[in-house]
XYZ file of C-alpha atoms in Angstrom:
311
model
C -21.374 135.251 107.258
C -23.071 137.258 109.996
C -26.320 135.924 111.430
C -29.365 137.279 109.639
C -31.461 139.387 111.985
C -34.704 140.828 110.537
C -35.080 144.508 111.361
C -38.096 145.830 113.329
C -39.610 142.352 113.220
C -42.087 142.645 116.034
C -43.210 146.065 114.918
C -43.804 144.812 111.357
C -45.821 141.830 112.518
C -47.933 144.086 114.713
C -48.545 146.542 111.896
C -49.458 143.863 109.360
C -52.227 142.608 111.651
C -51.951 139.123 110.114
C -55.051 137.041 109.489
C -54.365 133.252 109.439
C -56.313 132.872 106.186
C -54.993 136.049 104.533
C -52.647 136.587 101.544
C -49.432 138.419 102.306
C -46.521 139.605 100.139
C -42.907 140.095 101.195
C -41.555 142.120 98.271
C -37.916 142.037 99.523
C -37.587 138.457 100.707
C -33.847 138.502 101.518
C -33.075 135.549 103.844
C -36.719 135.198 104.784
C -36.615 136.407 108.396
C -39.732 138.558 108.065
C -41.406 135.959 105.824
C -40.857 133.170 108.330
C -42.576 135.149 111.009
C -45.517 135.821 108.674
C -45.756 132.247 107.470
C -45.735 130.887 111.021
C -48.941 132.832 111.625
C -50.821 131.503 108.625
C -53.348 128.676 108.615
C -54.835 128.321 105.170
C -53.394 131.630 104.032
C -50.661 132.328 101.495
C -47.300 134.119 101.452
C -45.696 135.433 98.249
C -41.974 136.175 98.497
C -40.241 138.266 95.848
C -36.506 138.893 95.425
C -34.296 139.667 92.426
C -31.334 137.950 94.052
C -31.483 134.277 93.120
C -29.103 133.332 95.926
C -31.424 134.956 98.445
C -34.425 133.093 97.007
C -32.603 129.761 97.411
C -31.554 130.443 101.002
C -34.951 131.786 101.963
C -36.597 128.718 100.365
C -34.680 126.517 102.808
C -35.694 128.643 105.754
C -39.358 128.584 104.706
C -39.590 124.839 104.095
C -41.744 124.255 107.208
C -44.464 126.332 105.561
C -43.803 125.487 101.925
C -47.486 124.607 101.243
C -48.313 128.288 102.027
C -45.383 129.931 100.226
C -44.797 130.976 96.649
C -41.395 132.389 95.749
C -40.855 134.598 92.700
C -37.609 135.768 91.077
C -38.448 139.382 90.273
C -38.180 142.875 91.667
C -40.722 144.584 93.881
C -41.028 147.399 91.371
C -42.719 144.879 89.072
C -45.457 144.199 91.614
C -48.271 144.606 89.058
C -46.835 141.924 86.759
C -46.027 139.480 89.579
C -49.552 139.517 90.983
C -51.105 139.399 87.523
C -49.042 136.306 86.666
C -50.190 134.660 89.901
C -53.806 135.606 89.279
C -54.011 137.542 92.573
C -55.664 141.003 92.204
C -55.266 142.034 95.822
C -53.613 140.921 99.097
C -54.183 141.473 102.799
C -50.744 142.898 103.532
C -47.366 143.857 101.993
C -43.969 144.242 103.543
C -40.897 145.832 101.943
C -37.529 145.920 103.749
C -35.446 148.172 101.480
C -32.094 147.504 103.126
C -29.225 145.545 101.618
C -29.193 142.017 103.016
C -26.434 140.707 105.265
C -25.046 138.223 102.695
C -24.793 140.934 100.037
C -22.733 143.038 102.480
C -20.740 140.243 104.036
C -19.823 138.184 100.988
C -16.898 140.057 99.470
C -17.413 138.797 95.977
C -20.721 140.659 95.733
C -18.739 143.945 95.704
C -21.110 145.925 97.977
C -18.728 146.605 100.829
C -16.110 149.352 101.058
C -14.427 147.409 103.845
C -13.420 144.367 101.769
C -11.517 144.249 98.503
C -13.500 142.582 95.715
C -14.430 143.101 92.085
C -16.723 146.128 91.628
C -20.123 144.544 91.125
C -22.983 145.607 93.462
C -25.699 143.878 91.448
C -28.598 142.556 93.503
C -29.660 140.619 90.447
C -26.544 139.065 88.944
C -28.365 138.354 85.665
C -28.479 142.078 84.843
C -25.721 143.593 82.752
C -24.922 146.940 84.473
C -22.333 146.708 87.271
C -20.607 149.180 89.556
C -17.472 148.791 87.396
C -19.441 150.086 84.417
C -20.724 153.116 86.366
C -17.310 154.005 87.756
C -15.381 153.560 84.546
C -17.914 154.595 81.873
C -20.037 157.443 83.239
C -18.719 160.967 82.472
C -17.600 163.257 85.288
C -20.758 165.340 85.430
C -22.969 162.248 85.646
C -20.786 160.687 88.339
C -20.935 163.902 90.344
C -24.713 164.059 89.973
C -25.157 160.443 91.206
C -22.825 160.897 94.173
C -24.536 164.099 95.218
C -28.122 163.079 94.516
C -28.108 159.458 95.678
C -25.364 159.591 98.257
C -25.919 163.163 99.496
C -22.119 163.426 99.279
C -21.028 167.076 99.599
C -17.676 166.310 98.055
C -19.196 164.716 94.991
C -17.363 166.891 92.512
C -13.964 166.235 94.076
C -14.588 162.497 94.137
C -15.901 162.366 90.557
C -12.872 164.309 89.341
C -10.517 161.931 91.176
C -12.260 158.912 89.648
C -11.916 160.323 86.099
C -8.220 161.156 86.615
C -7.426 157.677 87.950
C -9.349 155.729 85.303
C -7.472 157.685 82.565
C -4.386 155.873 83.753
C -5.913 152.454 84.556
C -9.475 151.112 84.847
C -10.754 150.942 88.428
C -11.603 147.324 89.064
C -12.050 146.630 92.753
C -13.942 148.007 95.792
C -10.607 148.491 97.596
C -9.245 150.685 94.825
C -12.373 152.799 94.769
C -12.600 153.159 98.529
C -8.932 154.267 98.777
C -9.355 156.709 95.873
C -12.399 158.297 97.583
C -10.504 158.556 100.892
C -7.592 160.322 99.118
C -10.010 162.789 97.439
C -11.562 163.854 100.740
C -10.342 166.905 102.659
C -8.869 166.302 106.142
C -11.956 167.390 108.077
C -14.132 164.825 106.260
C -11.728 162.047 107.282
C -12.369 162.793 110.919
C -16.070 161.958 110.637
C -17.328 158.858 112.422
C -18.511 157.056 109.270
C -16.267 155.590 106.576
C -15.382 158.220 103.936
C -16.604 155.913 101.134
C -19.942 155.067 102.688
C -22.051 157.688 100.883
C -20.405 157.150 97.511
C -20.798 153.356 97.668
C -24.491 153.867 98.544
C -24.936 156.194 95.538
C -23.308 153.783 93.109
C -25.303 150.863 94.434
C -28.561 152.792 94.000
C -27.620 153.649 90.405
C -26.610 150.091 89.533
C -29.865 148.591 90.889
C -32.280 151.423 90.102
C -33.418 151.346 93.694
C -35.192 154.685 93.935
C -37.100 154.011 90.712
C -38.185 150.657 92.141
C -39.459 152.369 95.283
C -41.401 154.905 93.259
C -42.942 152.151 91.163
C -43.866 150.168 94.245
C -45.495 153.126 95.967
C -47.484 153.917 92.852
C -48.868 150.335 92.471
C -49.004 148.841 95.999
C -52.169 150.652 97.246
C -54.192 149.387 94.339
C -53.293 145.801 95.197
C -54.416 145.948 98.822
C -57.795 144.728 99.993
C -59.845 147.105 102.122
C -58.212 146.975 105.546
C -55.037 145.586 104.069
C -51.777 146.938 105.445
C -48.634 148.308 103.763
C -45.365 148.272 105.757
C -42.090 149.725 104.413
C -38.730 149.808 106.131
C -36.297 152.320 104.751
C -32.645 152.964 105.577
C -31.867 156.377 104.091
C -33.636 159.701 103.614
C -34.178 159.395 99.879
C -36.198 156.167 100.209
C -38.031 157.447 103.280
C -39.048 160.623 101.448
C -40.544 158.653 98.570
C -42.501 156.413 100.939
C -43.709 159.303 103.113
C -44.841 161.338 100.059
C -46.499 158.262 98.462
C -48.575 157.604 101.554
C -49.409 161.297 101.873
C -50.598 161.474 98.225
C -52.944 158.566 98.801
C -54.293 160.047 102.058
C -54.313 163.791 101.311
C -54.005 164.053 97.524
C -56.887 166.468 96.992
C -55.706 169.456 94.872
C -58.763 171.617 95.384
C -58.353 175.014 97.095
C -58.789 174.807 100.827
C -61.705 177.172 100.676
C -63.624 175.031 98.162
C -66.863 173.704 99.784
C -66.588 170.333 98.009
C -63.843 168.389 96.222
C -64.003 168.714 92.438
C -60.554 167.316 91.509
C -61.725 163.707 91.700
C -59.370 162.653 94.473
C -60.301 159.416 96.233
C -58.457 158.510 99.414
C -56.901 155.015 99.248
C -54.601 154.911 102.293
C -54.708 155.930 105.932
C -51.368 156.620 107.584
C -50.977 154.354 110.662
C -47.648 155.554 111.965
C -47.480 159.355 111.609
C -43.809 159.693 112.396
C -41.866 156.557 111.448
C -41.306 153.794 113.972
C -37.619 153.458 114.914
C -35.713 150.460 116.367
C -35.545 150.390 120.124
C -32.223 151.094 121.806
C -32.066 147.383 122.632
C -32.423 146.370 118.958
C -29.897 148.940 117.841
C -27.364 147.610 120.368
C -28.009 143.974 119.293
C -28.063 144.741 115.549
C -26.069 147.824 114.581
C -27.360 147.624 110.993
C -30.834 148.494 112.316
C -29.768 151.918 113.556
C -30.917 153.892 110.490
C -34.095 151.867 109.873
C -37.495 153.581 109.744
C -40.851 151.804 109.463
C -43.909 153.464 107.935
C -47.234 151.733 107.705
C -50.598 152.517 106.120
C -53.978 150.810 105.717
C -56.156 150.557 102.634
C -59.440 152.321 103.172
C -62.812 151.229 101.773
C -63.869 153.090 98.639
């Protein structure tokens, strides 16, 4: 398993502006790299770590043992932020961090079925207690729905060709492994697409993973609820890895900062809009060339941050 390297770590810590006695939430705990850096800066404060992958929770728990008196781990998804904080009796926190990337173990452990580079059962579940798997999506969804998912979530311009190839193949035999699917996608691609730098199955695998885990819906739910759970001056930091997530985060911050729907010429606001967030980053923060060289998985990362304003 590759060494876990938290993405944009220094930038996240700077943006969170951590207070030693504050309450912070890491909504995508993973292996706890970001959380360890937060916990190390607490003295009397509290860290809440959320992840829907039980394996990640166990491993992060080991990493966070030096600060266990400050740490609470929760098996849930960040889209259920309202319920998690309600159950803990915490109405608001001083900072939240969400790293929306797939963790290294999920990519590197073949049996999880996330990687198009290793042959394994089609799975892709972040929470292995849920029922829907990548195998279900690939073998049960009709051609039109498969094409929609590949185009919408993977931004795959050959979505129709790939969906048609999947349907033809599964009519003969159910598609059961990542290797089968990756090779099928490659065969469906026209020659020019095969000369692209990235793997031909990358976009399709991303799309299927998003569908299996409901990732975009989770991001939308998080952006709708997170601002209301920040204390005045509290910070929200979100790391995204593809344009669909980044668009949701960007638009969510913008709605909280500039959501007034009154005509520009109106002398006063009458729509009832109340600003809740102030954008701290403008354009997203990107990894430095040094970080990208040291950790290739950081190359597509973007960090956006905002601060809760007093009402």
